[in-house]
Amino acid sequence: MATGDKLIQVQHVKKYYNHGAIKALDDVSVDINKGDVMVVIGPSGSGKSTMLRSLNLLEVPTDGSIIFDGVDITQKYTVGPDGKKKKLDINIHRQKMGMVFQHFNLFPHKTILQNMTIAPIQVKGMDKQQAEQKARALLARVGLEDRADAYPIQLSGGQKQRVAIVRALMMEPEVMLFDEPTSALDPEMVGEVLEVMKELAASGMTMVVVTHEMGFAREVGNRVLFMADGKLLEEGTPEQIFGNPQNPRLQDFLSKVL
């Protein structure tokens, strides 16, 4: 489904801590194209989540550029069509990026329907009835139409994560970012969440997925990135990465996880 049109350009991004003693990201560059399902793999502490969270500035890079829809979102100011400089509003760009975390971040005191409609109503000004109609349709898409009036405590981990995914879709994002979405789930719940992600990928959604699920990377991704020590060490198709890995660190990593 990838089109070759660049949606996000990560250019020489660095994220340093302790005055450069810790290099969480060390000169990472990659283009994410519309329709890509880009899967990021690597050992713990390799910089995968830091890279993902940098895409919407939840982590602000120490250096480098992140260009989203033609705008460098790492800059404080942008130049409008009229040639005038104006302050960059990162929240406008974040609205176009859906984010799903390891932990579901649902409001415990609100129903599933309320969790899903609060942002579209308050941020996008969507009509309440329209928002609820859309939310119910999305819940039906993930097999949870009967849970609209339930509270998060009444749902299993897998159900909560499916709600978290469709909640992000309520904002009609251009790209979905997944930060190890199945790592906090019991093994029997992992499959139901991955199934929703597969359907999302098949619909043409641009996705960047940090995961330890190698089967998903192999089956659903069209591009795989391997990171270690804050560096992007190898990228390619699933066939290249899993079938013919070049980098010794990648070979070693795959020998332990496959």
Tab-separated table of C-alpha atoms in Angstrom:
chain	number	residue	atom	x	y	z
A	1	MET	CA	0.000	0.000	0.000
A	2	ALA	CA	3.021	2.320	0.379
A	3	THR	CA	2.921	5.155	-2.145
A	4	GLY	CA	6.493	6.463	-2.062
A	5	ASP	CA	5.170	9.887	-0.987
A	6	LYS	CA	7.147	11.013	2.049
A	7	LEU	CA	4.950	11.692	5.085
A	8	ILE	CA	7.617	11.958	7.792
A	9	GLN	CA	11.320	12.628	7.257
A	10	VAL	CA	13.612	11.954	10.214
A	11	GLN	CA	16.900	13.731	9.506
A	12	HIS	CA	20.037	13.236	11.654
A	13	VAL	CA	18.017	13.087	14.872
A	14	LYS	CA	19.962	12.879	18.124
A	15	LYS	CA	18.711	12.616	21.677
A	16	TYR	CA	21.383	12.935	24.335
A	17	TYR	CA	21.157	12.857	28.117
A	18	ASN	CA	23.708	13.834	30.770
A	19	HIS	CA	25.488	16.285	28.435
A	20	GLY	CA	25.973	13.641	25.779
A	21	ALA	CA	27.093	10.813	28.080
A	22	ILE	CA	23.967	8.823	27.140
A	23	LYS	CA	23.057	8.739	23.446
A	24	ALA	CA	19.469	7.480	23.307
A	25	LEU	CA	19.375	8.401	19.603
A	26	ASP	CA	22.633	8.795	17.726
A	27	ASP	CA	22.193	10.395	14.289
A	28	VAL	CA	19.074	8.540	13.094
A	29	SER	CA	17.699	9.281	9.603
A	30	VAL	CA	14.749	7.565	7.911
A	31	ASP	CA	11.846	8.450	5.606
A	32	ILE	CA	8.352	7.172	6.408
A	33	ASN	CA	6.139	7.062	3.324
A	34	LYS	CA	2.355	7.226	3.101
A	35	GLY	CA	0.951	3.706	3.443
A	36	ASP	CA	4.114	2.315	5.051
A	37	VAL	CA	3.766	-0.216	7.836
A	38	MET	CA	7.176	0.358	9.361
A	39	VAL	CA	8.117	-2.010	12.164
A	40	VAL	CA	10.972	-1.072	14.505
A	41	ILE	CA	12.770	-3.940	16.235
A	42	GLY	CA	15.833	-4.231	18.452
A	43	PRO	CA	16.972	-5.081	21.975
A	44	SER	CA	15.641	-3.226	25.023
A	45	GLY	CA	17.302	0.160	25.444
A	46	SER	CA	18.125	0.425	21.739
A	47	GLY	CA	16.285	3.739	21.250
A	48	LYS	CA	13.174	2.339	19.522
A	49	SER	CA	10.613	4.025	21.767
A	50	THR	CA	12.644	7.239	21.940
A	51	MET	CA	12.648	7.388	18.144
A	52	LEU	CA	8.896	6.754	17.981
A	53	ARG	CA	8.100	9.334	20.660
A	54	SER	CA	10.280	11.873	18.864
A	55	LEU	CA	7.971	11.716	15.834
A	56	ASN	CA	5.328	13.745	17.693
A	57	LEU	CA	7.793	15.494	20.028
A	58	LEU	CA	6.814	13.586	23.168
A	59	GLU	CA	10.614	13.354	23.223
A	60	VAL	CA	12.214	16.574	21.960
A	61	PRO	CA	15.390	15.805	19.980
A	62	THR	CA	18.675	17.340	21.060
A	63	ASP	CA	19.522	17.901	17.401
A	64	GLY	CA	18.192	17.095	13.923
A	65	SER	CA	14.910	17.644	12.089
A	66	ILE	CA	11.554	15.880	11.898
A	67	ILE	CA	9.569	17.004	8.878
A	68	PHE	CA	5.895	16.029	8.959
A	69	ASP	CA	3.630	16.987	6.054
A	70	GLY	CA	6.354	19.342	4.827
A	71	VAL	CA	6.731	21.159	8.172
A	72	ASP	CA	9.805	20.830	10.402
A	73	ILE	CA	8.034	20.310	13.729
A	74	THR	CA	11.278	20.653	15.703
A	75	GLN	CA	11.315	24.383	14.907
A	76	LYS	CA	9.606	26.926	17.171
A	77	TYR	CA	8.372	28.942	14.205
A	78	THR	CA	7.025	28.182	10.750
A	79	VAL	CA	6.500	30.354	7.677
A	80	GLY	CA	2.901	30.543	6.446
A	81	PRO	CA	1.711	30.741	2.802
A	82	ASP	CA	1.707	34.531	3.156
A	83	GLY	CA	5.436	34.462	3.949
A	84	LYS	CA	4.890	35.544	7.553
A	85	LYS	CA	6.584	33.812	10.460
A	86	LYS	CA	4.273	32.339	13.077
A	87	LYS	CA	4.667	30.185	16.180
A	88	LEU	CA	4.432	26.484	15.431
A	89	ASP	CA	1.513	24.815	17.251
A	90	ILE	CA	2.695	21.234	17.824
A	91	ASN	CA	-0.790	20.207	18.997
A	92	ILE	CA	-2.196	20.771	15.495
A	93	HIS	CA	0.366	18.283	14.151
A	94	ARG	CA	-0.179	15.840	17.019
A	95	GLN	CA	-3.870	15.667	16.091
A	96	LYS	CA	-2.777	14.048	12.816
A	97	MET	CA	-0.763	11.390	14.671
A	98	GLY	CA	-2.623	8.706	16.600
A	99	MET	CA	-0.572	7.238	19.460
A	100	VAL	CA	-1.097	3.898	21.200
A	101	PHE	CA	1.050	3.126	24.258
A	102	GLN	CA	1.887	-0.044	26.202
A	103	HIS	CA	-0.582	1.065	28.866
A	104	PHE	CA	-3.985	2.071	27.675
A	105	ASN	CA	-4.312	5.521	29.304
A	106	LEU	CA	-8.121	5.348	29.397
A	107	PHE	CA	-9.975	7.639	31.808
A	108	PRO	CA	-11.187	5.213	34.516
A	109	HIS	CA	-14.159	7.391	35.555
A	110	LYS	CA	-15.559	7.652	32.015
A	111	THR	CA	-17.375	5.039	29.936
A	112	ILE	CA	-15.753	3.618	26.812
A	113	LEU	CA	-18.010	5.810	24.666
A	114	GLN	CA	-17.022	8.916	26.665
A	115	ASN	CA	-13.325	7.966	26.427
A	116	MET	CA	-13.642	7.812	22.653
A	117	THR	CA	-15.660	10.979	22.082
A	118	ILE	CA	-14.036	13.458	24.486
A	119	ALA	CA	-11.156	14.476	22.177
A	120	PRO	CA	-13.139	14.788	18.902
A	121	ILE	CA	-15.795	16.884	20.670
A	122	GLN	CA	-13.431	19.113	22.665
A	123	VAL	CA	-10.515	19.397	20.230
A	124	LYS	CA	-12.146	19.102	16.807
A	125	GLY	CA	-15.543	20.532	17.717
A	126	MET	CA	-17.361	17.430	16.474
A	127	ASP	CA	-21.080	17.231	17.194
A	128	LYS	CA	-21.771	14.900	20.172
A	129	GLN	CA	-24.290	12.762	18.284
A	130	GLN	CA	-21.971	12.463	15.287
A	131	ALA	CA	-19.028	11.563	17.572
A	132	GLU	CA	-21.040	8.874	19.371
A	133	GLN	CA	-22.248	7.409	16.067
A	134	LYS	CA	-18.676	7.245	14.786
A	135	ALA	CA	-17.418	5.756	18.074
A	136	ARG	CA	-20.033	2.993	17.990
A	137	ALA	CA	-19.124	2.171	14.375
A	138	LEU	CA	-15.431	1.900	15.309
A	139	LEU	CA	-16.220	-0.245	18.364
A	140	ALA	CA	-18.216	-2.552	16.094
A	141	ARG	CA	-15.189	-2.764	13.798
A	142	VAL	CA	-13.127	-4.243	16.659
A	143	GLY	CA	-15.932	-6.417	18.057
A	144	LEU	CA	-16.702	-4.260	21.096
A	145	GLU	CA	-19.993	-2.614	20.131
A	146	ASP	CA	-21.642	-4.062	23.249
A	147	ARG	CA	-19.064	-2.439	25.567
A	148	ALA	CA	-19.788	1.229	24.763
A	149	ASP	CA	-21.398	1.899	28.178
A	150	ALA	CA	-18.907	-0.157	30.191
A	151	TYR	CA	-16.081	1.365	32.240
A	152	PRO	CA	-12.408	0.487	31.611
A	153	ILE	CA	-12.219	-1.583	34.815
A	154	GLN	CA	-14.838	-3.934	33.317
A	155	LEU	CA	-12.672	-4.726	30.266
A	156	SER	CA	-9.785	-7.142	29.789
A	157	GLY	CA	-6.352	-5.829	28.810
A	158	GLY	CA	-6.866	-6.859	25.198
A	159	GLN	CA	-10.226	-5.111	25.064
A	160	LYS	CA	-8.747	-1.930	26.583
A	161	GLN	CA	-5.982	-1.882	23.997
A	162	ARG	CA	-8.490	-2.337	21.165
A	163	VAL	CA	-10.416	0.624	22.593
A	164	ALA	CA	-7.176	2.638	22.758
A	165	ILE	CA	-6.583	1.952	19.041
A	166	VAL	CA	-10.058	2.979	17.898
A	167	ARG	CA	-9.970	5.987	20.235
A	168	ALA	CA	-6.899	7.191	18.318
A	169	LEU	CA	-8.750	6.570	15.027
A	170	MET	CA	-11.557	8.898	16.164
A	171	MET	CA	-9.256	11.839	15.350
A	172	GLU	CA	-8.804	10.594	11.760
A	173	PRO	CA	-4.991	10.617	11.966
A	174	GLU	CA	-2.667	10.489	8.974
A	175	VAL	CA	-0.336	8.097	10.790
A	176	MET	CA	-0.649	5.731	13.749
A	177	LEU	CA	2.268	5.299	16.163
A	178	PHE	CA	2.344	2.137	18.300
A	179	ASP	CA	4.775	1.885	21.223
A	180	GLU	CA	4.982	-1.821	22.131
A	181	PRO	CA	1.173	-2.098	22.165
A	182	THR	CA	1.101	-5.769	23.228
A	183	SER	CA	3.936	-5.884	25.777
A	184	ALA	CA	1.679	-5.296	28.806
A	185	LEU	CA	-0.865	-7.928	27.736
A	186	ASP	CA	-1.297	-11.533	28.778
A	187	PRO	CA	-0.185	-13.839	25.920
A	188	GLU	CA	-3.720	-14.952	25.049
A	189	MET	CA	-4.776	-11.310	24.523
A	190	VAL	CA	-1.935	-10.397	22.177
A	191	GLY	CA	-3.545	-12.003	19.118
A	192	GLU	CA	-6.769	-9.996	19.318
A	193	VAL	CA	-4.847	-6.694	19.351
A	194	LEU	CA	-2.505	-7.731	16.527
A	195	GLU	CA	-5.568	-8.726	14.471
A	196	VAL	CA	-6.952	-5.177	14.738
A	197	MET	CA	-3.542	-3.783	13.736
A	198	LYS	CA	-3.395	-6.121	10.719
A	199	GLU	CA	-6.811	-4.917	9.553
A	200	LEU	CA	-5.686	-1.317	10.010
A	201	ALA	CA	-2.574	-1.976	7.913
A	202	ALA	CA	-4.676	-3.645	5.211
A	203	SER	CA	-6.899	-0.530	5.060
A	204	GLY	CA	-3.874	1.535	3.979
A	205	MET	CA	-3.160	3.363	7.257
A	206	THR	CA	0.418	4.587	7.626
A	207	MET	CA	1.805	2.912	10.748
A	208	VAL	CA	5.045	2.962	12.740
A	209	VAL	CA	5.142	0.062	15.188
A	210	VAL	CA	7.721	-0.587	17.896
A	211	THR	CA	7.257	-4.227	18.856
A	212	HIS	CA	8.847	-7.465	20.022
A	213	GLU	CA	6.323	-9.439	17.941
A	214	MET	CA	8.559	-10.767	15.163
A	215	GLY	CA	5.674	-12.629	13.506
A	216	PHE	CA	3.819	-9.331	13.059
A	217	ALA	CA	6.954	-7.634	11.702
A	218	ARG	CA	7.421	-10.437	9.207
A	219	GLU	CA	3.827	-10.783	8.105
A	220	VAL	CA	2.432	-7.239	8.172
A	221	GLY	CA	5.342	-4.817	7.875
A	222	ASN	CA	6.540	-3.654	4.478
A	223	ARG	CA	9.673	-2.134	6.020
A	224	VAL	CA	11.614	-3.207	9.102
A	225	LEU	CA	14.152	-1.081	10.998
A	226	PHE	CA	16.695	-2.622	13.360
A	227	MET	CA	18.048	-0.370	16.111
A	228	ALA	CA	20.742	-0.921	18.721
A	229	ASP	CA	22.662	1.509	20.957
A	230	GLY	CA	20.653	4.457	19.674
A	231	LYS	CA	21.633	3.829	16.065
A	232	LEU	CA	19.662	2.620	13.057
A	233	LEU	CA	21.881	-0.276	12.012
A	234	GLU	CA	19.871	-1.888	9.224
A	235	GLU	CA	16.613	-1.403	7.329
A	236	GLY	CA	14.909	-3.356	4.602
A	237	THR	CA	11.931	-5.488	3.686
A	238	PRO	CA	10.925	-8.270	6.090
A	239	GLU	CA	12.451	-10.743	3.601
A	240	GLN	CA	15.805	-8.936	3.715
A	241	ILE	CA	15.888	-8.376	7.480
A	242	PHE	CA	14.759	-11.858	8.530
A	243	GLY	CA	15.991	-13.881	5.563
A	244	ASN	CA	19.341	-12.274	4.833
A	245	PRO	CA	20.468	-10.015	7.710
A	246	GLN	CA	23.780	-8.241	7.049
A	247	ASN	CA	24.673	-6.521	10.323
A	248	PRO	CA	26.343	-8.781	12.951
A	249	ARG	CA	24.272	-7.172	15.747
A	250	LEU	CA	21.083	-7.969	13.827
A	251	GLN	CA	22.233	-11.545	13.184
A	252	ASP	CA	22.931	-11.975	16.897
A	253	PHE	CA	19.590	-10.401	17.879
A	254	LEU	CA	17.590	-12.634	15.521
A	255	SER	CA	19.413	-15.758	16.717
A	256	LYS	CA	18.035	-15.032	20.204
A	257	VAL	CA	14.452	-14.047	19.354
A	258	LEU	CA	13.505	-16.358	16.482
